[in-house]
mmCIF file of C-alpha atoms in Angstrom:
data_model
loop_
_atom_site.group_PDB
_atom_site.id
_atom_site.type_symbol
_atom_site.label_atom_id
_atom_site.label_comp_id
_atom_site.label_asym_id
_atom_site.label_seq_id
_atom_site.Cartn_x
_atom_site.Cartn_y
_atom_site.Cartn_z
ATOM 1 C CA MET E 4 30.872 -71.689 15.969
ATOM 2 C CA ASN E 5 27.339 -71.680 14.620
ATOM 3 C CA ALA E 6 26.530 -72.884 11.156
ATOM 4 C CA TRP E 7 25.334 -69.511 9.902
ATOM 5 C CA GLN E 8 28.650 -67.919 10.965
ATOM 6 C CA LYS E 9 30.651 -70.483 8.980
ATOM 7 C CA SER E 10 28.583 -69.966 5.870
ATOM 8 C CA PHE E 11 29.040 -66.216 6.166
ATOM 9 C CA ILE E 12 32.846 -66.580 6.292
ATOM 10 C CA GLU E 13 32.831 -68.785 3.210
ATOM 11 C CA THR E 14 30.632 -66.380 1.310
ATOM 12 C CA THR E 15 32.845 -63.451 2.215
ATOM 13 C CA ARG E 16 36.006 -65.238 1.110
ATOM 14 C CA ASP E 17 34.483 -66.073 -2.285
ATOM 15 C CA ILE E 18 33.880 -62.383 -3.127
ATOM 16 C CA PRO E 19 36.370 -61.313 -5.841
ATOM 17 C CA ALA E 20 38.776 -58.510 -4.978
ATOM 18 C CA ALA E 21 38.605 -55.008 -6.533
ATOM 19 C CA ASP E 22 40.662 -54.079 -9.591
ATOM 20 C CA ASN E 23 42.974 -51.733 -7.722
ATOM 21 C CA MET E 24 43.739 -54.259 -4.941
ATOM 22 C CA ASP E 25 46.270 -57.096 -4.918
ATOM 23 C CA GLU E 26 45.102 -60.605 -5.736
ATOM 24 C CA GLU E 27 46.419 -61.880 -2.426
ATOM 25 C CA GLN E 28 44.333 -59.425 -0.475
ATOM 26 C CA THR E 29 41.701 -61.078 1.695
ATOM 27 C CA ALA E 30 38.938 -59.739 3.856
ATOM 28 C CA SER E 31 38.538 -60.773 7.459
ATOM 29 C CA VAL E 32 35.372 -60.789 9.460
ATOM 30 C CA ASP E 33 35.230 -59.458 13.002
ATOM 31 C CA LEU E 34 32.865 -61.679 14.934
ATOM 32 C CA SER E 35 33.962 -60.627 18.382
ATOM 33 C CA PHE E 36 30.650 -59.010 19.172
ATOM 34 C CA SER E 37 27.729 -60.775 20.678
ATOM 35 C CA VAL E 38 24.720 -61.223 18.423
ATOM 36 C CA PRO E 39 21.386 -60.819 20.173
ATOM 37 C CA SER E 40 19.521 -64.041 20.553
ATOM 38 C CA LEU E 41 16.556 -62.435 18.884
ATOM 39 C CA PHE E 42 18.332 -62.371 15.514
ATOM 40 C CA GLN E 43 20.355 -65.591 15.706
ATOM 41 C CA GLN E 44 17.503 -67.758 14.436
ATOM 42 C CA THR E 45 16.045 -65.355 11.867
ATOM 43 C CA HIS E 46 19.150 -63.999 10.106
ATOM 44 C CA HIS E 47 20.091 -65.508 6.741
ATOM 45 C CA PRO E 48 23.211 -64.619 4.803
ATOM 46 C CA VAL E 49 22.705 -62.757 1.547
ATOM 47 C CA ASP E 50 25.169 -62.866 -1.320
ATOM 48 C CA THR E 51 26.038 -59.315 -2.349
ATOM 49 C CA PRO E 52 27.850 -58.615 -5.623
ATOM 50 C CA ARG E 53 31.247 -56.959 -5.437
ATOM 51 C CA LEU E 54 31.423 -53.473 -6.949
ATOM 52 C CA SER E 55 34.325 -52.331 -9.045
ATOM 53 C CA ALA E 56 36.505 -49.374 -8.043
ATOM 54 C CA ASN E 57 34.767 -47.033 -10.505
ATOM 55 C CA GLU E 58 31.340 -48.004 -9.226
ATOM 56 C CA GLU E 59 32.476 -47.529 -5.644
ATOM 57 C CA HIS E 60 33.663 -44.038 -6.435
ATOM 58 C CA ARG E 61 30.340 -43.100 -8.062
ATOM 59 C CA THR E 62 28.032 -44.553 -5.456
ATOM 60 C CA GLY E 63 30.103 -43.795 -2.360
ATOM 61 C CA CYS E 64 29.641 -47.374 -1.093
ATOM 62 C CA THR E 65 31.979 -50.352 -0.802
ATOM 63 C CA ALA E 66 31.130 -53.954 -1.274
ATOM 64 C CA GLY E 67 29.281 -55.494 1.627
ATOM 65 C CA SER E 68 28.604 -52.202 3.416
ATOM 66 C CA ASP E 69 25.589 -49.915 3.631
ATOM 67 C CA PRO E 70 26.750 -46.513 4.923
ATOM 68 C CA ASP E 71 23.281 -44.934 4.872
ATOM 69 C CA PRO E 72 20.578 -47.303 6.178
ATOM 70 C CA ILE E 73 17.136 -46.666 4.749
ATOM 71 C CA GLY E 74 14.330 -46.187 7.208
ATOM 72 C CA ASN E 75 14.440 -47.441 10.769
ATOM 73 C CA ASN E 76 15.626 -50.998 10.034
ATOM 74 C CA SER E 77 17.599 -52.015 13.108
ATOM 75 C CA VAL E 78 18.171 -55.562 11.830
ATOM 76 C CA SER E 79 20.144 -54.608 8.721
ATOM 77 C CA SER E 80 22.117 -51.841 10.427
ATOM 78 C CA SER E 81 23.240 -53.706 13.548
ATOM 79 C CA SER E 82 23.252 -57.401 12.670
ATOM 80 C CA THR E 83 26.825 -57.653 11.305
ATOM 81 C CA ILE E 84 29.941 -55.538 11.032
ATOM 82 C CA VAL E 85 32.375 -56.281 8.214
ATOM 83 C CA SER E 86 35.860 -54.752 8.516
ATOM 84 C CA THR E 87 38.855 -54.894 6.229
ATOM 85 C CA SER E 88 42.398 -55.246 7.435
ATOM 86 C CA GLN E 89 44.207 -51.898 7.441
ATOM 87 C CA GLU E 90 47.571 -53.540 6.728
ATOM 88 C CA ASP E 91 46.464 -55.291 3.511
ATOM 89 C CA ILE E 92 44.827 -52.224 1.864
ATOM 90 C CA PRO E 93 47.097 -49.984 -0.214
ATOM 91 C CA GLU E 94 47.513 -46.334 0.809
ATOM 92 C CA GLN E 95 45.785 -45.077 -2.359
ATOM 93 C CA SER E 96 42.722 -47.199 -1.668
ATOM 94 C CA GLN E 97 42.548 -45.954 1.934
ATOM 95 C CA THR E 98 42.664 -42.357 0.800
ATOM 96 C CA GLN E 99 39.944 -42.948 -1.769
ATOM 97 C CA HIS E 100 37.784 -44.754 0.762
ATOM 98 C CA THR E 101 38.201 -41.950 3.295
ATOM 99 C CA GLU E 102 37.198 -39.285 0.805
ATOM 100 C CA VAL E 103 34.068 -41.158 -0.203
ATOM 101 C CA ARG E 104 33.004 -42.042 3.318
ATOM 102 C CA ARG E 105 33.435 -38.583 4.878
ATOM 103 C CA SER E 106 30.300 -37.245 6.505
ATOM 104 C CA PRO E 107 28.798 -34.011 5.223
ATOM 105 C CA SER E 108 29.723 -30.937 7.258
ATOM 106 C CA THR E 109 27.244 -28.222 8.182
ATOM 107 C CA THR E 110 28.311 -24.617 7.656
ATOM 108 C CA HIS E 111 27.711 -22.341 10.590
ATOM 109 C CA HIS E 112 28.879 -19.020 9.135
ATOM 110 C CA PRO E 113 26.269 -16.202 9.332
ATOM 111 C CA MET E 114 24.571 -15.290 6.052
ATOM 112 C CA LEU E 115 24.621 -11.542 5.363
ATOM 113 C CA THR E 116 21.831 -10.350 3.055
ATOM 114 C CA ARG E 117 21.056 -6.936 1.589
ATOM 115 C CA SER E 118 18.066 -6.475 3.859
ATOM 116 C CA LYS E 119 20.113 -7.264 6.990
ATOM 117 C CA ALA E 120 22.853 -4.851 5.929
ATOM 118 C CA GLY E 121 20.330 -2.126 5.127
ATOM 119 C CA ILE E 122 21.262 -2.027 1.440
ATOM 120 C CA THR E 123 18.180 -1.194 -0.614
ATOM 121 C CA LYS E 124 18.000 -0.938 -4.359
ATOM 122 C CA PRO E 125 15.080 0.957 -5.936
ATOM 123 C CA ASN E 126 12.874 -0.967 -8.293
ATOM 124 C CA PRO E 127 13.175 0.576 -11.782
ATOM 125 C CA ARG E 128 9.543 -0.304 -12.513
ATOM 126 C CA TYR E 129 8.384 2.383 -10.082
ATOM 127 C CA ALA E 130 10.730 5.116 -11.287
ATOM 128 C CA LEU E 131 8.004 6.874 -13.280
ATOM 129 C CA LEU E 132 5.572 6.803 -10.349
ATOM 130 C CA THR E 133 7.777 8.608 -7.828
ATOM 131 C CA HIS E 134 8.050 12.313 -7.155
ATOM 132 C CA ARG E 135 10.112 14.433 -4.847
ATOM 133 C CA VAL E 136 8.397 15.659 -1.694
ATOM 134 C CA SER E 137 8.933 19.409 -1.650
ATOM 135 C CA TYR E 138 7.526 19.929 1.843
ATOM 136 C CA PRO E 139 6.984 17.071 4.325
ATOM 137 C CA GLU E 140 3.526 16.751 5.831
ATOM 138 C CA PRO E 141 3.361 16.511 9.652
ATOM 139 C CA LYS E 142 1.839 13.436 11.230
ATOM 140 C CA THR E 143 0.667 14.971 14.505
ATOM 141 C CA VAL E 144 -0.635 18.313 15.735
ATOM 142 C CA THR E 145 2.391 18.751 18.000
ATOM 143 C CA GLU E 146 4.712 18.353 15.040
ATOM 144 C CA ALA E 147 2.689 20.836 12.978
ATOM 145 C CA LEU E 148 2.684 23.483 15.697
ATOM 146 C CA LYS E 149 6.492 23.435 15.724
ATOM 147 C CA ASP E 150 6.576 24.629 12.107
ATOM 148 C CA ALA E 151 5.697 28.231 11.324
ATOM 149 C CA GLY E 152 4.190 27.410 7.924
ATOM 150 C CA TRP E 153 1.815 24.749 9.195
ATOM 151 C CA THR E 154 0.907 26.824 12.259
ATOM 152 C CA LYS E 155 -0.119 29.676 9.993
ATOM 153 C CA ALA E 156 -2.250 27.298 7.922
ATOM 154 C CA MET E 157 -4.011 26.008 11.055
ATOM 155 C CA GLN E 158 -4.674 29.525 12.274
ATOM 156 C CA GLY E 159 -6.142 30.387 8.886
ATOM 157 C CA GLU E 160 -8.503 27.415 9.095
ATOM 158 C CA MET E 161 -9.669 28.469 12.544
ATOM 159 C CA GLY E 162 -10.220 31.994 11.216
ATOM 160 C CA ASN E 163 -12.421 30.637 8.422
ATOM 161 C CA CYS E 164 -14.503 28.688 10.932
ATOM 162 C CA ALA E 165 -14.968 31.800 13.048
ATOM 163 C CA GLU E 166 -15.877 33.925 10.009
ATOM 164 C CA THR E 167 -18.570 31.531 8.803
ATOM 165 C CA LYS E 168 -19.805 30.918 12.374
ATOM 166 C CA THR E 169 -19.328 27.201 12.032
ATOM 167 C CA TRP E 170 -20.038 26.427 15.704
ATOM 168 C CA THR E 171 -20.826 27.809 19.104
ATOM 169 C CA LEU E 172 -19.517 26.473 22.417
ATOM 170 C CA VAL E 173 -22.141 24.893 24.680
ATOM 171 C CA PRO E 174 -21.806 23.041 28.014
ATOM 172 C CA TYR E 175 -21.433 19.296 27.778
ATOM 173 C CA THR E 176 -24.231 16.988 28.936
ATOM 174 C CA PRO E 177 -24.063 13.175 29.200
ATOM 175 C CA ASN E 178 -26.876 12.632 26.666
ATOM 176 C CA MET E 179 -24.897 14.290 23.836
ATOM 177 C CA ASN E 180 -23.400 12.270 20.980
ATOM 178 C CA VAL E 181 -20.121 14.179 20.731
ATOM 179 C CA LEU E 182 -17.966 13.566 17.655
ATOM 180 C CA GLY E 183 -14.203 13.785 17.658
ATOM 181 C CA SER E 184 -12.111 16.041 15.438
ATOM 182 C CA LYS E 185 -8.706 15.855 13.804
ATOM 183 C CA TRP E 186 -6.364 17.917 11.658
ATOM 184 C CA VAL E 187 -5.459 16.892 8.115
ATOM 185 C CA PHE E 188 -2.362 18.388 6.501
ATOM 186 C CA ARG E 189 -1.746 18.520 2.751
ATOM 187 C CA THR E 190 0.651 20.305 0.407
ATOM 188 C CA LYS E 191 -1.089 21.834 -2.597
ATOM 189 C CA LEU E 192 0.953 21.881 -5.812
ATOM 190 C CA ASN E 193 0.795 23.932 -8.975
ATOM 191 C CA ALA E 194 0.383 22.549 -12.486
ATOM 192 C CA ASP E 195 4.163 22.222 -12.911
ATOM 193 C CA GLY E 196 4.542 20.354 -9.603
ATOM 194 C CA SER E 197 5.887 23.278 -7.581
ATOM 195 C CA LEU E 198 4.563 24.101 -4.116
ATOM 196 C CA ASP E 199 1.467 26.319 -4.116
ATOM 197 C CA LYS E 200 0.539 26.487 -0.442
ATOM 198 C CA LEU E 201 0.294 24.528 2.783
ATOM 199 C CA LYS E 202 -3.215 23.412 3.568
ATOM 200 C CA ALA E 203 -4.548 22.504 7.031
ATOM 201 C CA ARG E 204 -8.090 21.192 7.278
ATOM 202 C CA LEU E 205 -10.164 20.629 10.406
ATOM 203 C CA VAL E 206 -12.193 17.452 9.946
ATOM 204 C CA ALA E 207 -14.953 16.000 12.094
ATOM 205 C CA LYS E 208 -14.958 12.255 12.754
ATOM 206 C CA GLY E 209 -18.258 11.653 11.035
ATOM 207 C CA TYR E 210 -17.951 7.868 11.119
ATOM 208 C CA ASN E 211 -19.458 7.993 14.617
ATOM 209 C CA GLN E 212 -22.687 9.560 13.346
ATOM 210 C CA GLU E 213 -25.891 7.543 13.489
ATOM 211 C CA GLU E 214 -28.142 7.434 10.451
ATOM 212 C CA GLY E 215 -31.595 8.830 11.099
ATOM 213 C CA ILE E 216 -30.413 10.807 14.132
ATOM 214 C CA ASP E 217 -27.376 12.809 13.048
ATOM 215 C CA TYR E 218 -28.132 12.798 9.303
ATOM 216 C CA LEU E 219 -30.720 11.656 6.759
ATOM 217 C CA GLU E 220 -29.681 11.990 3.094
ATOM 218 C CA THR E 221 -26.042 12.162 1.991
ATOM 219 C CA TYR E 222 -25.992 11.898 -1.827
ATOM 220 C CA SER E 223 -24.208 14.718 -3.663
ATOM 221 C CA PRO E 224 -23.579 14.650 -7.442
ATOM 222 C CA VAL E 225 -20.268 15.531 -9.112
ATOM 223 C CA VAL E 226 -19.630 16.314 -12.753
ATOM 224 C CA ARG E 227 -18.979 13.424 -15.110
ATOM 225 C CA THR E 228 -15.834 13.113 -17.197
ATOM 226 C CA ALA E 229 -17.865 12.997 -20.406
ATOM 227 C CA THR E 230 -19.537 16.287 -19.460
ATOM 228 C CA ILE E 231 -16.152 17.950 -18.936
ATOM 229 C CA ARG E 232 -14.957 16.893 -22.390
ATOM 230 C CA LEU E 233 -18.218 18.024 -23.995
ATOM 231 C CA VAL E 234 -18.170 21.515 -22.450
ATOM 232 C CA LEU E 235 -14.501 22.050 -23.298
ATOM 233 C CA HIS E 236 -15.109 20.842 -26.844
ATOM 234 C CA VAL E 237 -17.947 23.341 -27.332
ATOM 235 C CA ALA E 238 -15.882 26.171 -25.820
ATOM 236 C CA ILE E 239 -12.932 25.511 -28.148
ATOM 237 C CA ILE E 240 -15.128 25.325 -31.249
ATOM 238 C CA MET E 241 -17.007 28.521 -30.329
ATOM 239 C CA GLN E 242 -13.760 30.200 -29.177
ATOM 240 C CA TRP E 243 -15.114 31.053 -25.729
ATOM 241 C CA ASP E 244 -12.973 31.996 -22.762
ATOM 242 C CA ILE E 245 -12.641 29.233 -20.189
ATOM 243 C CA LYS E 246 -12.289 30.381 -16.586
ATOM 244 C CA GLN E 247 -11.571 28.308 -13.530
ATOM 245 C CA MET E 248 -12.900 29.175 -10.075
ATOM 246 C CA ASP E 249 -12.325 27.710 -6.649
ATOM 247 C CA VAL E 250 -14.492 28.042 -3.547
ATOM 248 C CA GLN E 251 -12.483 28.468 -0.369
ATOM 249 C CA ASN E 252 -13.801 26.356 2.502
ATOM 250 C CA ALA E 253 -16.783 25.294 0.437
ATOM 251 C CA PHE E 254 -18.308 22.944 3.022
ATOM 252 C CA LEU E 255 -18.359 25.697 5.639
ATOM 253 C CA HIS E 256 -21.034 27.459 3.564
ATOM 254 C CA GLY E 257 -23.481 24.561 3.828
ATOM 255 C CA ASP E 258 -26.160 24.718 6.511
ATOM 256 C CA LEU E 259 -26.926 21.838 8.876
ATOM 257 C CA THR E 260 -30.510 21.056 9.818
ATOM 258 C CA GLU E 261 -29.631 18.292 12.317
ATOM 259 C CA THR E 262 -28.101 18.803 15.763
ATOM 260 C CA VAL E 263 -24.451 17.740 15.787
ATOM 261 C CA TYR E 264 -21.855 18.177 18.544
ATOM 262 C CA MET E 265 -18.075 17.966 18.240
ATOM 263 C CA LYS E 266 -15.078 18.214 20.549
ATOM 264 C CA GLN E 267 -12.954 21.339 20.448
ATOM 265 C CA PRO E 268 -10.040 21.168 17.960
ATOM 266 C CA ALA E 269 -6.715 19.955 19.308
ATOM 267 C CA GLY E 270 -4.305 22.801 19.902
ATOM 268 C CA PHE E 271 -7.075 25.424 19.930
ATOM 269 C CA VAL E 272 -9.093 24.572 23.027
ATOM 270 C CA ASP E 273 -10.730 27.564 24.681
ATOM 271 C CA LYS E 274 -8.909 27.965 27.987
ATOM 272 C CA SER E 275 -11.884 29.672 29.604
ATOM 273 C CA LYS E 276 -14.250 26.846 28.560
ATOM 274 C CA PRO E 277 -12.155 23.682 28.332
ATOM 275 C CA THR E 278 -15.065 21.299 29.017
ATOM 276 C CA HIS E 279 -17.456 22.831 26.492
ATOM 277 C CA VAL E 280 -18.246 21.199 23.145
ATOM 278 C CA CYS E 281 -18.900 22.659 19.697
ATOM 279 C CA HIS E 282 -22.501 22.859 18.513
ATOM 280 C CA LEU E 283 -22.100 22.739 14.709
ATOM 281 C CA HIS E 284 -24.165 25.035 12.485
ATOM 282 C CA LYS E 285 -22.249 24.545 9.231
ATOM 283 C CA SER E 286 -21.354 21.418 7.325
ATOM 284 C CA LEU E 287 -17.813 20.854 8.551
ATOM 285 C CA TYR E 288 -15.549 18.553 6.589
ATOM 286 C CA GLY E 289 -15.927 14.911 7.575
ATOM 287 C CA LEU E 290 -19.646 14.953 8.322
ATOM 288 C CA LYS E 291 -21.866 12.570 6.401
ATOM 289 C CA LYS E 292 -24.095 15.329 5.081
ATOM 290 C CA SER E 293 -21.405 17.945 4.310
ATOM 291 C CA PRO E 294 -21.156 17.371 0.517
ATOM 292 C CA ARG E 295 -24.924 17.400 0.092
ATOM 293 C CA ALA E 296 -25.403 20.517 2.243
ATOM 294 C CA TRP E 297 -22.808 22.439 0.225
ATOM 295 C CA PHE E 298 -24.243 21.358 -3.142
ATOM 296 C CA GLU E 299 -27.749 22.379 -2.083
ATOM 297 C CA LYS E 300 -26.520 25.801 -0.974
ATOM 298 C CA PHE E 301 -24.591 26.528 -4.180
ATOM 299 C CA SER E 302 -27.145 25.045 -6.587
ATOM 300 C CA ASN E 303 -29.945 27.079 -4.997
ATOM 301 C CA TYR E 304 -27.974 30.266 -5.627
ATOM 302 C CA LEU E 305 -27.410 29.356 -9.293
ATOM 303 C CA LEU E 306 -31.080 28.532 -9.777
ATOM 304 C CA GLU E 307 -32.044 31.910 -8.308
ATOM 305 C CA PHE E 308 -29.615 33.619 -10.691
ATOM 306 C CA GLY E 309 -31.356 32.034 -13.687
ATOM 307 C CA PHE E 310 -29.461 28.805 -14.340
ATOM 308 C CA VAL E 311 -31.168 25.515 -15.070
ATOM 309 C CA CYS E 312 -29.825 22.121 -14.098
ATOM 310 C CA SER E 313 -29.044 19.591 -16.822
ATOM 311 C CA ASN E 314 -31.211 16.489 -16.848
ATOM 312 C CA ARG E 315 -28.280 14.324 -17.943
ATOM 313 C CA ASP E 316 -25.778 15.649 -15.412
ATOM 314 C CA PRO E 317 -27.029 17.468 -12.281
ATOM 315 C CA SER E 318 -23.598 19.093 -11.857
ATOM 316 C CA LEU E 319 -23.917 20.970 -15.179
ATOM 317 C CA PHE E 320 -25.758 24.304 -15.009
ATOM 318 C CA ILE E 321 -26.863 26.203 -18.132
ATOM 319 C CA TYR E 322 -27.797 29.877 -18.324
ATOM 320 C CA THR E 323 -29.534 31.234 -21.441
ATOM 321 C CA ARG E 324 -31.058 34.690 -21.927
ATOM 322 C CA ASN E 325 -31.565 36.190 -25.371
ATOM 323 C CA LYS E 326 -28.272 35.344 -27.096
ATOM 324 C CA ASP E 327 -26.226 34.954 -23.911
ATOM 325 C CA ILE E 328 -25.088 31.449 -22.997
ATOM 326 C CA ILE E 329 -23.154 30.483 -19.852
ATOM 327 C CA LEU E 330 -22.073 26.925 -19.038
ATOM 328 C CA LEU E 331 -20.867 25.994 -15.550
ATOM 329 C CA PHE E 332 -19.958 22.564 -14.185
ATOM 330 C CA LEU E 333 -19.066 21.826 -10.586
ATOM 331 C CA TYR E 334 -16.886 19.184 -8.965
ATOM 332 C CA VAL E 335 -17.283 19.635 -5.182
ATOM 333 C CA ASP E 336 -15.583 23.034 -4.737
ATOM 334 C CA ASP E 337 -13.869 23.342 -8.158
ATOM 335 C CA MET E 338 -15.774 24.794 -11.099
ATOM 336 C CA VAL E 339 -15.190 25.777 -14.715
ATOM 337 C CA ILE E 340 -17.213 28.571 -16.354
ATOM 338 C CA THR E 341 -17.403 29.438 -20.040
ATOM 339 C CA GLY E 342 -19.774 31.371 -22.278
ATOM 340 C CA ASN E 343 -20.169 33.934 -25.035
ATOM 341 C CA SER E 344 -21.151 36.925 -22.866
ATOM 342 C CA SER E 345 -18.354 38.523 -20.856
ATOM 343 C CA LYS E 346 -20.817 40.994 -19.272
ATOM 344 C CA THR E 347 -23.086 38.269 -17.900
ATOM 345 C CA LEU E 348 -20.048 36.313 -16.778
ATOM 346 C CA SER E 349 -18.619 39.238 -14.774
ATOM 347 C CA THR E 350 -22.024 39.856 -13.153
ATOM 348 C CA LEU E 351 -22.180 36.217 -12.113
ATOM 349 C CA LEU E 352 -18.691 36.289 -10.598
ATOM 350 C CA GLN E 353 -19.452 39.427 -8.589
ATOM 351 C CA GLY E 354 -22.594 37.864 -7.158
ATOM 352 C CA MET E 355 -20.791 34.654 -6.186
ATOM 353 C CA ASN E 356 -18.016 36.607 -4.452
ATOM 354 C CA GLN E 357 -20.613 38.280 -2.256
ATOM 355 C CA HIS E 358 -22.205 35.021 -1.140
ATOM 356 C CA PHE E 359 -19.168 32.735 -1.143
ATOM 357 C CA ARG E 360 -15.443 33.088 -0.743
ATOM 358 C CA MET E 361 -14.403 32.637 -4.366
ATOM 359 C CA LYS E 362 -10.903 32.486 -5.778
ATOM 360 C CA ASP E 363 -10.392 33.373 -9.432
ATOM 361 C CA LEU E 364 -7.769 31.012 -10.864
ATOM 362 C CA GLY E 365 -7.839 32.697 -14.262
ATOM 363 C CA LYS E 366 -7.627 30.750 -17.480
ATOM 364 C CA LEU E 367 -8.085 27.002 -17.257
ATOM 365 C CA GLU E 368 -4.691 25.356 -16.803
ATOM 366 C CA TYR E 369 -5.046 22.592 -14.216
ATOM 367 C CA PHE E 370 -8.278 20.865 -13.198
ATOM 368 C CA LEU E 371 -8.746 17.582 -11.302
ATOM 369 C CA GLY E 372 -5.188 16.466 -12.039
ATOM 370 C CA ILE E 373 -5.545 17.277 -15.761
ATOM 371 C CA GLN E 374 -3.195 19.821 -17.283
ATOM 372 C CA ALA E 375 -4.628 21.979 -20.106
ATOM 373 C CA GLN E 376 -2.345 23.468 -22.758
ATOM 374 C CA TYR E 377 -3.609 25.790 -25.479
ATOM 375 C CA TYR E 378 -2.236 25.794 -29.015
ATOM 376 C CA SER E 379 -3.358 27.041 -32.412
ATOM 377 C CA GLY E 380 -5.378 23.912 -33.129
ATOM 378 C CA GLY E 381 -7.308 23.835 -29.858
ATOM 379 C CA LEU E 382 -6.773 22.506 -26.337
ATOM 380 C CA PHE E 383 -4.467 19.657 -25.343
ATOM 381 C CA LEU E 384 -5.287 17.747 -22.131
ATOM 382 C CA SER E 385 -2.653 15.612 -20.424
ATOM 383 C CA GLN E 386 -1.526 14.267 -17.071
ATOM 384 C CA GLN E 387 2.135 15.158 -17.376
ATOM 385 C CA LYS E 388 2.479 15.364 -13.623
ATOM 386 C CA TYR E 389 1.884 11.620 -13.265
ATOM 387 C CA ALA E 390 3.978 10.549 -16.274
#
């Protein structure tokens, strides 16, 4: 027996026994294995203090053993094996040792979450921002043509294009820059949130236009919010009637000076000329110049009638003659008119109906998402629809 083995046996025998073990209990060392020659000359015995039973229970380790080696230290984990005689250890101590030394078990049961089960719970923070969809909007032309309401709206849009002579069909040539077209479907609501009508709009894919070739200038002014408040404030103080007007298919009234080609609308291709393309004459929705062309057409008519454009806000038009005053502001195709002369106002409306397709919405109630309510003290503006 080597000297280091003898010293190890003596050191092990000198370790005091635990409190819950008999005094006559001794520990034996199993040296039946073969120690590699690599470690026989470098291993030195180390005196390790004996832990009490309470400390063993807290740490999960017994004296002279290291159940969880740290790192990749092969010397400390495989150099010696210390075993205790099963016959000399009481049953209670064996049970306690087994409970402490058990290896952790990994659970393999499937975890079922709300998302996997399809259980969704609405977020209460968004409760005030939701609204009920009264009429679903179709995603494709095929889906829209299956519904009678949307089909009627599409036919009405095609009728408006034919009435205003928006395009003419011409043969296709390879040197043409032909734009695509698509249908846009929207549900138009009243001031109280109820369904007003189904709206189908034919839009040109103007993002394929080239600047300097298909269009030049695109800027088109819209009325400012401060101007709206100012005009309404003056009308309430002077007790003028406030009327709201809407231009149907406003962009189709604008004239194009550039040459623009577009594919025939989906679902309404001319069967006799399926390969022809549309040569646009009017500012169809989606073109880069459409807003500017419409504003130029409408503003020129107002200037011929006798209006002057405000220097502060180009979308505000003022008409003055003798004691008659008419104020009109425009936001794309929506306008509000007020003044002190009902005769001049009726003459203006008749002239606009002859040149444009106007729709009289009556007294101002809903404009640009703002709901107007009249009371004895004046006019109350709110956005109750979004609250």
